[in-house]
Short mmCIF file of C-alpha atoms in Angstrom, two decimals:
data_model
loop_
_atom_site.label_atom_id
_atom_site.label_comp_id
_atom_site.label_asym_id
_atom_site.label_seq_id
_atom_site.Cartn_x
_atom_site.Cartn_y
_atom_site.Cartn_z
CA MET A 1 163.51 64.25 100.55
CA LYS A 2 164.91 66.84 97.39
CA ASP A 3 164.89 63.98 95.14
CA LEU A 4 161.38 63.30 95.98
CA PHE A 5 160.50 67.11 95.43
CA ILE A 6 162.25 67.55 92.37
CA ILE A 7 160.26 64.07 91.18
CA ILE A 8 157.03 66.11 91.72
CA VAL A 9 157.61 69.20 90.41
CA SER A 10 158.54 67.54 87.01
CA ALA A 11 156.21 65.47 86.67
CA VAL A 12 153.48 68.20 87.32
CA LEU A 13 155.06 71.05 85.39
CA ILE A 14 158.26 69.71 83.35
CA HIS A 15 156.89 66.55 81.63
CA ASN A 16 153.23 67.53 81.99
CA ILE A 17 152.05 64.14 80.88
CA ILE A 18 149.45 65.25 78.82
CA LEU A 19 151.22 68.59 77.11
CA SER A 20 154.55 67.52 77.15
CA GLN A 21 154.10 63.29 77.02
CA PHE A 22 150.22 62.98 75.43
CA LEU A 23 149.49 60.44 77.15
CA GLY A 24 145.79 60.36 77.57
CA VAL A 25 144.69 62.90 75.54
CA CYS A 26 141.66 61.44 74.61
CA PRO A 27 139.94 62.18 77.99
CA PHE A 28 141.70 65.54 77.78
CA LEU A 29 139.65 66.35 74.79
CA GLY A 30 136.76 64.13 75.72
CA VAL A 31 136.00 65.41 79.32
CA SER A 32 136.91 69.00 79.29
CA LYS A 33 133.99 71.00 78.13
CA LYS A 34 132.95 71.31 81.62
CA LEU A 35 134.79 72.28 84.66
CA SER A 36 132.94 70.53 87.27
CA SER A 37 133.34 67.20 85.04
CA ALA A 38 137.31 67.68 84.54
CA LEU A 39 137.68 68.03 87.87
CA GLY A 40 135.51 64.53 88.60
CA MET A 41 137.59 63.30 86.59
CA GLY A 42 140.75 63.95 87.42
CA ALA A 43 140.06 63.20 91.00
CA ALA A 44 138.85 59.60 89.29
CA VAL A 45 141.96 59.84 87.75
CA THR A 46 144.66 60.75 90.18
CA PHE A 47 142.78 57.61 92.09
CA VAL A 48 143.39 54.72 89.82
CA MET A 49 146.90 56.04 88.47
CA VAL A 50 148.34 56.05 92.10
CA LEU A 51 146.73 52.75 92.86
CA ALA A 52 147.41 51.01 89.79
CA SER A 53 150.82 52.26 89.82
CA THR A 54 151.68 50.95 93.50
CA ILE A 55 150.23 47.39 92.22
CA THR A 56 151.71 47.04 88.85
CA TRP A 57 154.97 47.98 90.52
CA ILE A 58 154.43 45.36 93.18
CA ILE A 59 153.78 42.62 90.62
CA GLN A 60 156.53 43.72 88.51
CA HIS A 61 159.21 43.20 91.37
CA PHE A 62 157.69 40.18 93.30
CA VAL A 63 156.33 38.29 90.52
CA LEU A 64 157.51 39.42 87.27
CA ALA A 65 160.93 39.57 87.93
CA TYR A 66 160.88 36.76 90.25
CA TYR A 67 159.91 34.10 87.63
CA GLU A 68 161.88 35.92 85.00
CA ILE A 69 158.61 35.94 82.88
CA GLU A 70 158.78 40.41 82.24
CA TYR A 71 157.77 40.05 78.59
CA LEU A 72 154.34 39.49 79.74
CA GLN A 73 154.40 42.70 81.58
CA THR A 74 152.06 44.60 79.10
CA ILE A 75 149.47 41.95 79.38
CA ALA A 76 149.78 41.53 83.13
CA PHE A 77 149.47 45.10 83.63
CA ILE A 78 146.64 46.01 81.42
CA LEU A 79 144.91 43.24 83.21
CA VAL A 80 145.51 44.39 86.68
CA ILE A 81 144.67 48.10 85.73
CA ALA A 82 141.32 46.69 83.88
CA SER A 83 140.33 44.62 87.09
CA LEU A 84 141.27 47.37 89.46
CA VAL A 85 139.03 49.80 87.87
CA GLN A 86 136.04 47.59 87.92
CA PHE A 87 136.61 47.06 91.45
CA VAL A 88 137.34 50.49 92.63
CA GLU A 89 133.90 50.99 91.05
CA MET A 90 132.10 48.30 92.96
CA VAL A 91 133.90 49.78 96.10
CA ILE A 92 132.80 53.12 95.59
CA ARG A 93 129.13 51.90 94.70
CA LYS A 94 128.78 49.86 97.65
CA PHE A 95 130.29 52.30 100.16
CA SER A 96 130.11 56.04 99.00
CA PRO A 97 126.39 55.95 96.48
CA ALA A 98 127.05 60.25 95.96
CA LEU A 99 130.76 60.04 95.25
CA TYR A 100 129.81 57.17 92.77
CA LYS A 101 127.17 59.33 91.05
CA SER A 102 129.70 62.02 90.52
CA LEU A 103 132.65 59.83 89.29
CA GLY A 104 130.34 56.77 87.83
CA VAL A 105 130.75 57.92 84.24
CA TYR A 106 134.10 58.75 83.59
CA LEU A 107 135.53 55.17 86.32
CA PRO A 108 135.04 52.68 82.82
CA LEU A 109 136.65 55.41 80.67
CA ILE A 110 140.04 54.97 82.71
CA THR A 111 140.85 51.34 81.67
CA THR A 112 141.77 52.74 77.95
CA ASN A 113 143.12 55.54 79.35
CA CYS A 114 147.18 55.28 77.83
CA ALA A 115 148.35 57.66 80.94
CA VAL A 116 147.10 55.19 83.30
CA LEU A 117 149.39 52.42 81.56
CA GLY A 118 151.65 54.83 80.97
CA VAL A 119 152.70 55.75 83.88
CA ALA A 120 152.78 52.32 85.39
CA ILE A 121 155.08 51.13 82.42
CA LEU A 122 157.38 54.24 82.81
CA ASN A 123 157.45 53.81 86.93
CA VAL A 124 159.59 50.33 85.69
CA GLN A 125 161.14 51.28 83.40
CA THR A 126 162.84 54.11 85.05
CA GLU A 127 163.73 52.03 87.39
CA TYR A 128 162.09 54.24 90.54
CA THR A 129 162.25 52.71 94.14
CA PHE A 130 158.89 52.07 95.59
CA VAL A 131 158.53 55.20 97.20
CA GLU A 132 160.10 57.44 94.07
CA GLY A 133 157.45 55.70 92.25
CA LEU A 134 154.54 56.55 94.19
CA PHE A 135 156.15 60.10 94.37
CA ASN A 136 156.03 59.94 90.05
CA SER A 137 152.63 58.86 89.86
CA VAL A 138 151.13 61.05 92.38
CA GLY A 139 152.82 63.68 90.37
CA ASN A 140 151.76 62.91 86.98
CA ALA A 141 148.12 62.33 88.51
CA LEU A 142 148.32 65.99 89.66
CA GLY A 143 149.84 66.92 86.52
CA PHE A 144 146.75 65.67 84.40
CA THR A 145 144.48 66.88 86.91
CA LEU A 146 146.02 70.65 86.51
CA ALA A 147 146.56 70.44 82.61
CA LEU A 148 142.68 69.09 81.88
CA VAL A 149 141.01 71.28 85.00
CA LEU A 150 142.89 74.59 83.31
CA PHE A 151 142.02 73.77 79.71
CA ALA A 152 138.46 73.19 81.21
CA GLY A 153 138.24 76.64 81.91
CA ILE A 154 139.58 78.16 78.89
CA ARG A 155 137.25 75.89 76.81
CA GLU A 156 134.54 76.96 78.62
CA ARG A 157 134.87 80.60 77.69
CA LEU A 158 136.06 79.40 74.53
CA GLU A 159 131.89 78.79 74.01
CA LEU A 160 131.60 82.49 74.28
CA ALA A 161 134.28 83.39 71.71
CA ASP A 162 133.35 83.97 67.98
CA ILE A 163 135.31 81.10 66.24
CA PRO A 164 135.63 80.81 62.53
CA ALA A 165 133.02 77.84 61.25
CA SER A 166 136.03 75.15 60.26
CA LEU A 167 137.89 75.80 63.36
CA GLN A 168 135.23 75.21 65.65
CA GLY A 169 134.98 72.33 68.10
CA LEU A 170 138.44 69.76 67.88
CA PRO A 171 140.11 72.52 65.91
CA ILE A 172 140.39 75.31 68.34
CA ALA A 173 140.40 72.91 70.98
CA LEU A 174 144.17 71.32 69.87
CA ILE A 175 145.45 74.78 68.82
CA THR A 176 144.61 75.91 72.38
CA ALA A 177 146.83 73.13 73.76
CA ALA A 178 149.76 73.74 71.79
CA LEU A 179 149.84 77.35 73.27
CA MET A 180 149.19 75.87 76.42
CA SER A 181 151.51 73.00 76.02
CA MET A 182 154.27 76.29 74.76
CA ALA A 183 153.28 77.93 78.16
CA PHE A 184 154.64 74.84 79.84
CA LEU A 185 157.80 74.55 77.65
CA GLY A 186 158.84 77.27 79.82
CA PHE A 187 158.66 75.02 82.87
CA THR A 188 161.90 73.26 81.48
CA GLY A 189 164.33 75.68 82.57
CA LEU A 190 163.29 75.22 86.26
CA LEU A 191 165.30 72.78 87.65
CA MET B 1 128.43 45.65 51.69
CA SER B 2 131.73 44.53 49.45
CA LEU B 3 134.78 43.76 50.51
CA GLY B 4 136.55 46.58 48.35
CA LYS B 5 134.23 48.97 50.43
CA GLU B 6 135.11 47.44 53.14
CA PHE B 7 138.75 47.98 52.35
CA THR B 8 138.50 51.51 51.27
CA LYS B 9 136.09 53.23 53.84
CA GLY B 10 139.00 53.10 56.46
CA ILE B 11 141.44 55.50 54.21
CA ILE B 12 139.16 58.01 53.82
CA ARG B 13 135.79 57.82 54.86
CA GLU B 14 135.89 56.78 57.93
CA ASN B 15 139.95 57.37 58.39
CA PRO B 16 139.94 56.87 62.39
CA LEU B 17 142.46 59.54 63.00
CA PHE B 18 141.09 62.05 60.50
CA ARG B 19 137.31 61.60 60.91
CA LEU B 20 136.92 59.55 64.02
CA THR B 21 139.62 61.43 65.85
CA LEU B 22 140.55 58.22 67.79
CA GLY B 23 144.07 56.86 68.61
CA LEU B 24 145.30 60.61 69.11
CA CYS B 25 147.80 59.77 72.03
CA PRO B 26 150.51 57.60 69.49
CA SER B 27 149.95 60.17 66.82
CA LEU B 28 150.54 63.39 68.56
CA ALA B 29 153.79 61.74 70.42
CA VAL B 30 155.78 59.92 67.62
CA THR B 31 154.87 62.09 64.47
CA THR B 32 157.93 63.90 65.24
CA SER B 33 159.73 62.30 61.81
CA VAL B 34 158.54 60.28 59.11
CA GLU B 35 160.36 56.97 59.49
CA ASN B 36 158.41 57.21 63.06
CA GLY B 37 155.22 57.54 62.32
CA LEU B 38 155.45 55.30 59.86
CA GLY B 39 157.14 52.51 61.80
CA MET B 40 154.22 53.24 64.58
CA GLY B 41 151.78 52.80 61.75
CA ALA B 42 153.19 49.57 60.62
CA ALA B 43 152.81 48.53 64.53
CA PHE B 44 149.62 49.46 64.89
CA SER B 45 148.36 48.02 61.68
CA ALA B 46 150.07 44.46 62.20
CA VAL B 47 148.25 44.38 66.10
CA LEU B 48 144.80 45.27 64.40
CA LEU B 49 144.94 42.98 61.21
CA ALA B 50 146.57 40.04 63.70
CA SER B 51 143.71 40.92 66.44
CA ASN B 52 140.89 41.51 64.13
CA ILE B 53 141.66 38.17 62.46
CA THR B 54 141.44 36.32 65.86
CA ILE B 55 138.25 38.28 67.02
CA ALA B 56 136.43 37.31 63.64
CA LEU B 57 137.89 34.02 63.83
CA LEU B 58 136.27 33.45 68.02
CA ARG B 59 133.40 35.21 67.88
CA LYS B 60 131.25 32.73 68.01
CA ILE B 61 133.05 31.00 71.04
CA ILE B 62 133.53 34.60 73.22
CA PRO B 63 130.77 35.02 75.70
CA ASP B 64 129.09 37.96 75.21
CA SER B 65 129.74 39.30 78.91
CA ILE B 66 133.38 38.64 78.76
CA ARG B 67 133.82 39.89 75.55
CA ILE B 68 135.54 43.01 76.34
CA PRO B 69 138.12 41.70 78.76
CA SER B 70 139.16 39.03 76.00
CA PHE B 71 139.47 41.62 73.13
CA ILE B 72 142.06 43.06 75.72
CA VAL B 73 143.64 39.92 76.08
CA ILE B 74 143.92 39.36 72.26
CA ILE B 75 145.00 42.27 71.59
CA ALA B 76 147.79 42.45 74.42
CA THR B 77 149.23 39.18 73.27
CA PHE B 78 149.92 40.71 69.44
CA VAL B 79 151.28 44.26 71.02
CA THR B 80 153.46 41.70 73.15
CA LEU B 81 154.60 39.73 69.62
CA ILE B 82 155.23 42.72 67.92
CA GLU B 83 157.48 44.25 70.71
CA MET B 84 159.69 41.66 70.44
CA ILE B 85 159.55 41.25 66.86
CA MET B 86 161.05 45.18 66.75
CA HIS B 87 163.04 44.86 69.65
CA ALA B 88 164.57 42.08 67.32
CA PHE B 89 164.91 43.26 64.11
CA ALA B 90 164.36 47.38 64.64
CA PRO B 91 166.33 48.09 68.11
CA ASP B 92 166.61 51.83 66.32
CA LEU B 93 162.97 52.17 66.04
CA PHE B 94 161.96 50.27 68.97
CA LYS B 95 163.83 52.53 70.99
CA SER B 96 162.66 55.65 69.72
CA LEU B 97 158.97 54.55 69.52
CA GLY B 98 159.91 53.54 73.46
CA ILE B 99 156.76 53.47 75.73
CA TYR B 100 154.37 53.98 72.83
CA ILE B 101 154.78 50.61 71.41
CA PRO B 102 153.19 48.84 74.60
CA LEU B 103 150.26 51.38 74.58
CA ILE B 104 149.09 50.40 71.39
CA VAL B 105 147.40 48.24 73.87
CA VAL B 106 145.14 50.92 75.09
CA ASN B 107 144.43 52.29 71.42
CA CYS B 108 140.97 52.79 71.22
CA VAL B 109 141.12 52.34 67.56
CA ILE B 110 141.88 48.70 67.76
CA LEU B 111 139.33 48.24 70.50
CA GLY B 112 136.73 50.05 68.55
CA ARG B 113 137.18 47.99 65.75
CA ALA B 114 137.26 44.80 67.21
CA GLU B 115 134.02 45.74 69.15
CA ALA B 116 132.54 47.18 66.63
CA PHE B 117 133.18 45.43 63.52
CA ALA B 118 135.57 42.13 64.28
CA SER B 119 133.13 40.80 66.03
CA LYS B 120 130.27 40.85 63.97
CA ASN B 121 131.16 40.13 60.89
CA SER B 122 132.97 36.94 59.13
CA LEU B 123 136.48 36.59 58.62
CA MET B 124 137.37 38.33 54.62
CA PRO B 125 135.84 41.41 55.38
CA SER B 126 137.52 41.55 58.96
CA ILE B 127 140.45 41.31 57.33
CA MET B 128 139.29 44.09 54.48
CA ASP B 129 138.50 46.10 57.41
CA GLY B 130 141.89 45.59 59.49
CA LEU B 131 143.78 46.72 56.33
CA GLY B 132 141.91 49.32 55.31
CA MET B 133 142.00 50.52 58.99
CA GLY B 134 145.51 49.76 59.41
CA LEU B 135 146.66 51.79 55.54
CA GLY B 136 144.02 54.71 57.16
CA PHE B 137 145.79 55.23 60.63
CA THR B 138 149.51 54.86 58.68
CA LEU B 139 148.56 57.25 55.66
CA ALA B 140 147.48 59.96 58.67
CA LEU B 141 150.67 59.51 60.59
CA VAL B 142 152.93 60.26 57.69
CA ILE B 143 150.76 63.53 56.81
CA ILE B 144 151.21 64.69 60.30
CA SER B 145 154.53 63.91 60.58
CA ALA B 146 155.82 64.77 56.99
CA PHE B 147 154.13 68.38 58.18
CA ARG B 148 156.53 68.18 61.37
CA GLU B 149 159.53 67.14 60.17
CA ILE B 150 160.15 69.08 56.68
CA LEU B 151 158.92 72.60 59.22
CA GLY B 152 160.56 71.60 62.01
CA ALA B 153 163.44 69.84 61.27
CA GLY B 154 163.47 70.89 57.18
CA THR B 155 164.21 67.01 56.29
CA PHE B 156 162.10 64.38 54.83
CA TYR B 157 162.52 60.83 56.26
CA GLY B 158 166.39 61.79 57.10
CA ILE B 159 166.96 63.87 53.66
CA PRO B 160 167.77 67.53 54.34
CA LEU B 161 165.56 69.62 51.93
CA PHE B 162 166.56 73.45 52.28
CA GLY B 163 170.51 73.42 52.53
CA ALA B 164 172.47 74.23 55.52
CA SER B 165 171.38 77.67 55.64
CA ALA B 166 167.70 77.21 56.43
CA ASN B 167 166.62 77.42 60.00
CA PRO B 168 163.72 75.56 60.69
CA ALA B 169 161.07 75.85 63.04
CA LEU B 170 162.10 73.79 65.70
CA ILE B 171 158.81 73.90 67.71
CA MET B 172 157.25 72.24 65.50
CA ILE B 173 158.88 69.03 66.70
CA LEU B 174 158.62 69.93 70.24
CA PRO B 175 155.16 68.60 72.01
CA PRO B 176 153.28 72.17 70.93
CA GLY B 177 154.19 71.13 67.11
CA GLY B 178 151.87 68.05 67.36
CA PHE B 179 148.64 69.88 68.54
CA ILE B 180 148.99 72.67 66.40
CA THR B 181 149.55 70.46 63.42
CA MET B 182 146.31 67.94 64.39
CA GLY B 183 144.75 71.34 64.81
CA ILE B 184 144.93 72.76 61.49
CA ILE B 185 144.63 69.46 59.91
CA LEU B 186 141.12 68.93 61.44
CA ALA B 187 140.22 72.80 60.40
CA LEU B 188 141.29 72.04 56.74
CA MET B 189 139.14 68.80 56.58
CA ASN B 190 135.97 70.70 58.22
CA LYS B 191 136.47 73.33 55.76
CA PHE B 192 136.75 71.43 52.81
CA GLN B 193 133.70 69.95 53.87
CA HIS B 194 131.72 72.43 54.32
CA ASP B 195 132.93 73.38 51.06
CA ALA B 196 131.84 70.19 49.33
CA LYS B 197 128.56 70.88 50.73
#
């Protein structure tokens, strides 16, 4: 139980997927202009990331390792993620049109979100057990959402700030991210 | 448009990293040393060139409705090839780039070029486009990693620059340094563009 707790804390705070591992920087910069859309993206990524890394773990251990074709890992995982995103999109559209409306735009974007593929591969590379892998993906997904929501909150206020012309937009966003990443570095001594 | 123009546009005018800001994840993660930046750039360019060639050749065969999944499979195939080649011939580089090699699959630049260029153009322009974009991306990676390595470790390509008494700013090769460097480079690009007008 303690190990699982450590995995979650480490994934959310210490090795935050965006701020210290640079996975998923594109949506981090792209969908962080408004707090509400950041929350939507976070929810969609959490859902897909946990589902995808569960399925890819099963595929890795019961299909790829069984037939000794581990070199197909990249192709197999990306296909699983792409079809999973499509499937999730169809299910949500059918059963919860309201949720589909709020997540709709972000779902297709997740296929090319390197955080999802990254966590799936990391779970296999670190040789986590099924439960550890599950906790690691939940932790990473929470870390992603946390960083995205905090960042969106800061960016909403940046809109009102008086920023030099050449720093406006992406440059100031990246420097803000640098300061956040520095703050998260402070968690290193936590465990 | 002439072939030479297809080649040069990727280097400055449409530089994938600095002008289009695509593919940020690997560019921030692996640029802690010039060697890593160069290695990532080479792996990236090889995949981009190979996928551009394949897609340009197959563009009339692939049905429109399943083109994105087909592109992803083609790209993933070449990434796997590169991964195996690097594992065999450059094991040190393979280790230090780690998870970012398989993640070339989801690099938006490669899929972007496949969709926006290679699927609409014939073989020669696609080769030129792939070479130019690859070179532009590599150049951008080398610039970022040179900044970070010189300031953060006091070395360039592993060669010490300042002598033993110098105290490098370690923060530049830690994660925050990646964000700061990219932010400042983009701000400078904006400034030059602004001044040129």
